[in-house]
mmCIF file of C-alpha atoms in Angstrom:
data_model
loop_
_atom_site.group_PDB
_atom_site.id
_atom_site.type_symbol
_atom_site.label_atom_id
_atom_site.label_comp_id
_atom_site.label_asym_id
_atom_site.label_seq_id
_atom_site.Cartn_x
_atom_site.Cartn_y
_atom_site.Cartn_z
ATOM 1 C CA MET A 1190 0.000 0.000 0.000
ATOM 2 C CA PRO A 1191 1.533 3.395 -0.935
ATOM 3 C CA LEU A 1192 2.215 5.896 1.830
ATOM 4 C CA ASP A 1193 1.435 9.026 -0.167
ATOM 5 C CA HIS A 1194 -1.516 9.669 2.167
ATOM 6 C CA LEU A 1195 1.105 10.800 4.717
ATOM 7 C CA GLU A 1196 2.261 13.727 2.618
ATOM 8 C CA ASN A 1197 1.703 16.914 4.609
ATOM 9 C CA ALA A 1198 -0.302 15.102 7.281
ATOM 10 C CA PRO A 1199 -2.523 17.662 8.992
ATOM 11 C CA LEU A 1200 -1.511 18.999 12.366
ATOM 12 C CA GLN A 1201 -4.163 18.488 15.018
ATOM 13 C CA GLU A 1202 -2.608 21.152 17.229
ATOM 14 C CA ALA A 1203 0.324 23.567 17.213
ATOM 15 C CA ILE A 1204 1.476 25.282 20.400
ATOM 16 C CA PHE A 1205 3.976 28.032 21.157
ATOM 17 C CA GLU A 1206 5.048 28.616 24.768
ATOM 18 C CA ILE A 1207 7.168 31.124 26.637
ATOM 19 C CA THR A 1208 8.111 30.605 30.263
ATOM 20 C CA PHE A 1209 9.822 33.263 32.332
ATOM 21 C CA PRO A 1210 10.568 34.035 35.981
ATOM 22 C CA GLY A 1211 7.281 34.844 37.720
ATOM 23 C CA GLU A 1212 5.945 38.370 37.224
ATOM 24 C CA PRO A 1213 3.050 39.259 39.588
ATOM 25 C CA VAL A 1214 2.179 42.203 37.333
ATOM 26 C CA VAL A 1215 0.843 39.663 34.821
ATOM 27 C CA MET A 1216 -2.044 38.771 37.124
ATOM 28 C CA THR A 1217 -2.697 42.314 38.327
ATOM 29 C CA ARG A 1218 -2.926 43.697 34.778
ATOM 30 C CA LEU A 1219 -4.326 40.617 33.019
ATOM 31 C CA HIS A 1220 -7.434 42.588 32.083
ATOM 32 C CA GLU A 1221 -5.331 44.998 30.007
ATOM 33 C CA TYR A 1222 -4.018 42.181 27.845
ATOM 34 C CA TYR A 1223 -7.481 40.684 27.548
ATOM 35 C CA ASP A 1224 -8.873 44.043 26.401
ATOM 36 C CA SER A 1225 -6.304 44.041 23.580
ATOM 37 C CA VAL A 1226 -7.325 40.570 22.307
ATOM 38 C CA ARG A 1227 -11.004 40.474 23.279
ATOM 39 C CA ASP A 1228 -12.247 40.965 19.701
ATOM 40 C CA ARG A 1229 -10.540 37.748 18.468
ATOM 41 C CA TYR A 1230 -10.510 35.760 21.721
ATOM 42 C CA PRO A 1231 -13.732 36.695 23.548
ATOM 43 C CA CYS A 1232 -14.236 33.488 25.579
ATOM 44 C CA VAL A 1233 -12.573 33.521 28.990
ATOM 45 C CA TRP A 1234 -11.710 30.200 30.639
ATOM 46 C CA VAL A 1235 -10.678 30.433 34.274
ATOM 47 C CA PRO A 1236 -8.540 27.515 35.490
ATOM 48 C CA ASN A 1237 -9.979 24.959 37.873
ATOM 49 C CA ALA A 1238 -8.088 24.593 41.122
ATOM 50 C CA GLN A 1239 -5.657 21.682 41.038
ATOM 51 C CA VAL A 1240 -4.458 20.035 44.222
ATOM 52 C CA GLY A 1241 -0.775 20.648 44.792
ATOM 53 C CA ARG A 1242 -0.470 23.333 42.107
ATOM 54 C CA ALA A 1243 -0.330 27.045 42.852
ATOM 55 C CA PRO A 1244 -3.335 28.845 41.311
ATOM 56 C CA ALA A 1245 -1.112 31.570 39.818
ATOM 57 C CA LEU A 1246 0.744 28.911 37.788
ATOM 58 C CA GLN A 1247 -2.469 27.660 36.170
ATOM 59 C CA PRO A 1248 -3.161 29.618 32.980
ATOM 60 C CA TRP A 1249 -6.222 31.655 32.218
ATOM 61 C CA GLU A 1250 -7.273 31.032 28.606
ATOM 62 C CA PHE A 1251 -8.775 33.423 26.103
ATOM 63 C CA LYS A 1252 -10.358 31.421 23.281
ATOM 64 C CA ASN A 1253 -11.900 32.335 19.966
ATOM 65 C CA ASN A 1254 -15.623 31.677 19.455
ATOM 66 C CA GLU A 1255 -14.952 28.308 17.817
ATOM 67 C CA GLY A 1256 -12.662 27.201 20.665
ATOM 68 C CA LYS A 1257 -9.947 26.341 18.123
ATOM 69 C CA ARG A 1258 -7.423 29.064 19.011
ATOM 70 C CA SER A 1259 -6.436 30.196 22.470
ATOM 71 C CA VAL A 1260 -4.016 32.352 24.412
ATOM 72 C CA GLY A 1261 -2.950 30.986 27.813
ATOM 73 C CA ILE A 1262 -1.489 33.236 30.501
ATOM 74 C CA SER A 1263 -0.201 32.569 33.997
ATOM 75 C CA VAL A 1264 2.167 34.391 36.332
ATOM 76 C CA ASN A 1265 5.158 32.732 34.623
ATOM 77 C CA SER A 1266 3.985 31.675 31.153
ATOM 78 C CA PHE A 1267 2.418 32.653 27.860
ATOM 79 C CA SER A 1268 1.109 30.152 25.327
ATOM 80 C CA TYR A 1269 -0.725 30.173 22.040
ATOM 81 C CA SER A 1270 -2.533 27.080 20.794
ATOM 82 C CA VAL A 1271 -4.121 26.396 17.407
ATOM 83 C CA ARG A 1272 -6.406 23.421 16.742
ATOM 84 C CA ASP A 1273 -7.294 24.560 13.214
ATOM 85 C CA TYR A 1274 -3.739 24.803 11.884
ATOM 86 C CA VAL A 1275 -3.551 26.077 8.305
ATOM 87 C CA ASP A 1276 0.173 26.576 7.759
ATOM 88 C CA TYR A 1277 3.218 28.089 9.442
ATOM 89 C CA ALA A 1278 2.697 31.536 7.928
ATOM 90 C CA ASP A 1279 -0.822 31.712 9.403
ATOM 91 C CA PHE A 1280 0.387 30.425 12.786
ATOM 92 C CA ARG A 1281 3.300 32.875 12.863
ATOM 93 C CA SER A 1282 1.157 35.837 11.814
ATOM 94 C CA ASP A 1283 -1.043 35.200 14.870
ATOM 95 C CA VAL A 1284 1.497 34.234 17.520
ATOM 96 C CA VAL A 1285 4.196 36.847 16.938
ATOM 97 C CA PRO A 1286 1.993 39.932 17.543
ATOM 98 C CA LEU A 1287 0.276 38.228 20.504
ATOM 99 C CA ALA A 1288 3.599 37.315 22.150
ATOM 100 C CA GLU A 1289 5.153 40.713 21.390
ATOM 101 C CA ARG A 1290 2.139 42.502 22.888
ATOM 102 C CA PHE A 1291 2.322 40.276 25.978
ATOM 103 C CA CYS A 1292 6.067 40.784 26.543
ATOM 104 C CA ALA A 1293 5.827 44.545 25.989
ATOM 105 C CA LEU A 1294 2.811 45.043 28.270
ATOM 106 C CA PHE A 1295 4.299 43.059 31.159
ATOM 107 C CA GLY A 1296 7.973 43.935 30.630
ATOM 108 C CA ILE A 1297 9.060 40.354 30.044
ATOM 109 C CA ALA A 1298 12.760 40.705 29.276
ATOM 110 C CA LYS A 1299 14.167 37.438 30.630
ATOM 111 C CA VAL A 1300 12.881 34.181 29.152
ATOM 112 C CA SER A 1301 13.485 30.780 30.777
ATOM 113 C CA ARG A 1302 12.159 28.682 27.911
ATOM 114 C CA LEU A 1303 10.750 28.982 24.400
ATOM 115 C CA ALA A 1304 8.982 25.943 23.012
ATOM 116 C CA ALA A 1305 7.065 25.020 19.895
ATOM 117 C CA ARG A 1306 5.139 21.754 19.923
ATOM 118 C CA TYR A 1307 2.785 20.097 17.518
ATOM 119 C CA ILE A 1308 0.553 17.069 17.295
ATOM 120 C CA ASN A 1309 0.347 15.383 13.899
ATOM 121 C CA GLY A 1310 -2.865 13.790 12.714
ATOM 122 C CA ILE A 1311 -1.912 10.644 10.802
ATOM 123 C CA THR A 1312 -4.688 8.462 9.456
ATOM 124 C CA VAL A 1313 -3.713 4.813 9.751
ATOM 125 C CA LEU A 1314 -5.008 2.739 6.870
ATOM 126 C CA ARG A 1315 -5.985 -0.757 8.019
ATOM 127 C CA LEU A 1316 -8.952 -3.042 8.500
ATOM 128 C CA PRO A 1317 -10.571 -2.766 11.969
ATOM 129 C CA GLU A 1318 -9.435 -6.241 13.037
ATOM 130 C CA GLU A 1319 -5.828 -5.706 11.922
ATOM 131 C CA PRO A 1320 -3.138 -4.413 14.282
ATOM 132 C CA ILE A 1321 -1.607 -1.034 13.507
ATOM 133 C CA PRO A 1322 1.416 -1.599 11.222
ATOM 134 C CA LEU A 1323 3.691 0.618 13.331
ATOM 135 C CA LYS A 1324 6.794 0.075 11.206
ATOM 136 C CA ARG A 1325 5.008 1.629 8.229
ATOM 137 C CA TYR A 1326 4.166 4.812 10.142
ATOM 138 C CA LEU A 1327 6.832 5.348 12.773
ATOM 139 C CA ASN A 1328 10.558 5.639 12.853
ATOM 140 C CA VAL A 1329 11.244 6.325 16.504
ATOM 141 C CA GLY A 1330 14.941 6.988 16.069
ATOM 142 C CA LEU A 1331 15.713 10.488 17.282
ATOM 143 C CA GLU A 1332 18.121 12.761 15.456
ATOM 144 C CA LEU A 1333 18.750 16.133 17.022
ATOM 145 C CA PRO A 1334 20.095 19.193 15.213
ATOM 146 C CA ASP A 1335 23.786 19.884 15.808
ATOM 147 C CA ILE A 1336 22.928 22.999 17.833
ATOM 148 C CA VAL A 1337 21.188 20.882 20.511
ATOM 149 C CA ASP A 1338 23.458 19.741 23.327
ATOM 150 C CA GLU A 1339 22.255 16.204 24.080
ATOM 151 C CA GLY A 1340 23.900 16.389 27.497
ATOM 152 C CA ALA A 1341 21.643 19.319 28.397
ATOM 153 C CA LEU A 1342 18.381 17.445 27.730
ATOM 154 C CA ASP A 1343 16.360 16.841 30.882
ATOM 155 C CA ASP A 1344 13.532 14.806 29.409
ATOM 156 C CA ILE A 1345 12.044 13.451 26.181
ATOM 157 C CA HIS A 1346 8.410 12.405 25.874
ATOM 158 C CA LEU A 1347 6.959 9.879 23.449
ATOM 159 C CA GLN A 1348 3.400 8.731 24.020
ATOM 160 C CA PHE A 1349 1.285 5.917 22.614
ATOM 161 C CA ALA A 1350 -2.390 5.562 23.508
ATOM 162 C CA THR A 1351 -4.759 2.624 23.383
ATOM 163 C CA HIS A 1352 -8.401 2.125 24.167
ATOM 164 C CA LYS A 1353 -7.887 -1.483 25.205
ATOM 165 C CA ASN A 1354 -7.674 -2.421 28.871
ATOM 166 C CA ASP A 1355 -6.263 -5.926 28.363
ATOM 167 C CA LEU A 1356 -2.681 -5.072 27.474
ATOM 168 C CA GLN A 1357 0.071 -7.328 28.761
ATOM 169 C CA THR A 1358 3.708 -6.419 29.084
#
């Protein structure tokens, strides 16, 4: 079976994150940022309390009417998430002004971490009773760019999900 159905597999989600040392001004002037994005992100989602996690570290989210794009803000982070990814140019044209506005408004000059993540949507072609032919879809070898110091990596995540409860190791 040809694998041309994998060409440009659609992204299910793309996320950009900035973390920085905590800035209390973010929470005290959150309304100012919201006022600047309210027209495109009118839905406000307040975080639920999580046991063992400081409320200020849980992001408030401003979502668009469709719930497909959101800005997340906490006392030490900014994120932008897209669940209707079109292409990089579209993603960049949204995230750059949002992040620049955020950093300027709150005086974020020192950044601890910048991250871009994505979730690919790959349709697996198989009959329902057949197992997933993993070797046709995955090459789990990891090659890092030369600029990444492998010794500085703290963690790598790779996740597989199943709906079956009868797995044996």
